[in-house]
Amino acid sequence: MYNPIRLSSVLRLHMAPIKVLFLAAEAAPLIKIGGLGDVAGSLPAALSALPESPDVRVVLPLYPQIKKSSLDLTPVTSFEVFHKDGPLLTKVFQTEVNGVPFYLIDGPPVASSSVVYSGDNNLDGIKFTFFSLAAMELVKILKWKPDILHAHDWHAAPAVYHLRLIKNSDDFFRKTKSLLTVHNLPYLGHGAEGALQAFGLPRAHMSALPDWAEHLPLALGLLSADKINTVSPGYADEMLTPEFGAHLEGFLASRKADLTGILNGLDLVSWDPETDSSLPVRYSNDTLEKRTENKKLLLEELGLTPDVKVPLLAMINRMDYQKGVDLVPPALEMITDLNWQAVILGTGEKDLEETTRQLDLDHTRIRSVLKYDGALARRIYGGSDLILIPSRYEPCGLTQMIGMRYGCVPLARATGGLKDTIVDYQAEHSGKSTGFLFEEATSEALADSLRRALAVYHDQRRWQGLQRRGMKLDFSWERSAVEYLYLYLELLSGRRV
Ligand code: ADP
């Protein structure tokens, strides 16, 4: 719980606002590919808005897409970054986003990259190692000594490892503590090992890491960070198990005392059914009945039977094995004896797209839309009844939070952030429930929970209870920011706050 008195007693130890150097490969609205971009866009602003106003500064690569935008960029400084084949000229520009200073790093490995993630980790490794080391050099030149280095995922992990290597011999960084946030553990940065060496970052021989991981960026970050967190408490626990630990569960167990989970927030301004301009009819918890008109219009738009009494199931997803998209077609086939319609929106793996396309062809009551369409996604959240999220693993997940905020009840696998945010419907204590959870990553388990959900749907009083409780939940970034502030203070004071 947020306790300003407790916070202020610890803050007194730090006369000036806490300085946080925030490194990520993407940050909305400058550049966003996935969930990491949402976090790095929203969290610094939410932190800066807290009464304790930490001084958060974000560093990003100056991707060609950002350079081409109309953003107002002020040159700050230039310097060289070591590379074994010769120094790399680095230029830094500054801008401000939502009141937060952003530094943008330009140099040959960034300028030559046409996309954020190329899929070639050797190339991306050069780009992100350069970016990480340049960010560390930048703050030295600015004489802006960070109290906390807060790095995200493998792309910024080389900065954490670099800090550990230089700390004892470098007065500037001697007191800087590091936090590494893991958004998706299996992405360890395989393929980037050569890049680390080329920038002078050696393998961590004889360390606690398994041999195969001692030259991988994220693993080195996990080894070196003073504290580690991930984006939900549930995923923090799961990371310690063979099923979710990406073969690092043994090593992570040795860091258990420093590993926590903090749920991501949701941009409550952008995701608000009361103001969402993509919705034909806007509504709130108090005017929930208006939602039916959205459903009617959505059914018409999709060419489905325009009967609002028939439950409309939805899935909006990256088509990926992680997301359990392959579990859905067989599960829907198993419940064809029941009355429902479905819409699936997504893009990704070709074979998953193909199966989904076939499902549409085989069933008139299923509509598959294989593209990325932000506005349609919003109309689906605002008009369908149940949102399916059968993920095999889910570090946090946004879809369930958006669904609940829009009165679209989530039905999800009980894993990671999904388990942490959804309370399963149990008839005996349904007064707290907000959705439906199933345990096994199988089509049978998914079909069973669909049957359970559809039975409740026919009791509209109970269904509306689920909708209303979900709509009332607080998924604000402010709540997450307070937890991060506690973690920073714990790092600085060396004790639990
Ligand atoms: P991840 O970042 O792992 O893909 P999240 O649940 O954190 O998953 O976020 C997914 C976001 O992307 C949600 O806002 C969801 O609505 C959106 N999304 C996914 N696929 C599509 C699509 N095809 N069209 C529009 N929005 C999509």
Short mmCIF file of C-alpha atoms and ligand atoms in Angstrom, two decimals, residues 34-35 271 316-318 322-323 345-347 371-374 377 381 394 397-399 402, ligand 1:
data_model
loop_
_atom_site.label_atom_id
_atom_site.label_comp_id
_atom_site.label_asym_id
_atom_site.label_seq_id
_atom_site.Cartn_x
_atom_site.Cartn_y
_atom_site.Cartn_z
CA GLY A 34 5.00 -4.09 -28.42
CA GLY A 35 4.26 -4.04 -24.71
CA TRP A 271 -8.41 2.97 -23.10
CA ILE A 316 -7.39 -10.27 -30.44
CA ASN A 317 -3.85 -11.57 -30.55
CA ARG A 318 -0.42 -11.80 -32.07
CA GLN A 322 3.19 -18.17 -26.85
CA LYS A 323 -0.37 -16.89 -27.14
CA LEU A 345 -8.49 -10.56 -35.05
CA GLY A 346 -4.76 -11.15 -35.42
CA THR A 347 -1.64 -11.49 -37.52
CA LYS A 371 -4.61 -8.00 -40.02
CA TYR A 372 -3.53 -5.45 -37.44
CA ASP A 373 -6.42 -3.02 -36.95
CA GLY A 374 -6.35 -0.89 -33.81
CA ALA A 377 -9.82 -4.06 -31.91
CA TYR A 381 -13.55 -4.83 -26.95
CA GLU A 394 2.06 -14.24 -20.26
CA GLY A 397 -0.71 -9.04 -20.74
CA LEU A 398 -2.74 -5.99 -21.68
CA THR A 399 -5.65 -7.67 -23.42
CA ILE A 402 -8.48 -3.69 -21.69
P1 ADP B 1 1.97 -8.70 -26.46
O1 ADP B 1 2.63 -7.38 -26.15
O2 ADP B 1 2.69 -9.90 -25.92
O3 ADP B 1 1.60 -8.86 -27.90
P2 ADP B 1 -0.20 -7.73 -24.80
O4 ADP B 1 -1.44 -8.40 -24.29
O5 ADP B 1 0.70 -7.12 -23.79
O6 ADP B 1 0.55 -8.77 -25.71
O7 ADP B 1 -0.62 -6.55 -25.81
C1 ADP B 1 -1.28 -6.81 -26.99
C2 ADP B 1 -1.89 -5.52 -27.51
O8 ADP B 1 -1.92 -5.56 -28.93
C3 ADP B 1 -3.31 -5.29 -27.06
O9 ADP B 1 -3.54 -3.90 -26.94
C4 ADP B 1 -4.13 -5.87 -28.24
O10 ADP B 1 -5.41 -5.25 -28.32
C5 ADP B 1 -3.26 -5.44 -29.40
N1 ADP B 1 -3.38 -6.28 -30.59
C6 ADP B 1 -2.88 -7.53 -30.80
N2 ADP B 1 -3.15 -7.97 -32.04
C7 ADP B 1 -3.85 -6.98 -32.66
C8 ADP B 1 -4.42 -6.82 -33.97
N3 ADP B 1 -4.31 -7.75 -34.88
N4 ADP B 1 -5.05 -5.66 -34.24
C9 ADP B 1 -5.16 -4.69 -33.30
N5 ADP B 1 -4.64 -4.77 -32.05
C10 ADP B 1 -3.99 -5.91 -31.73
#
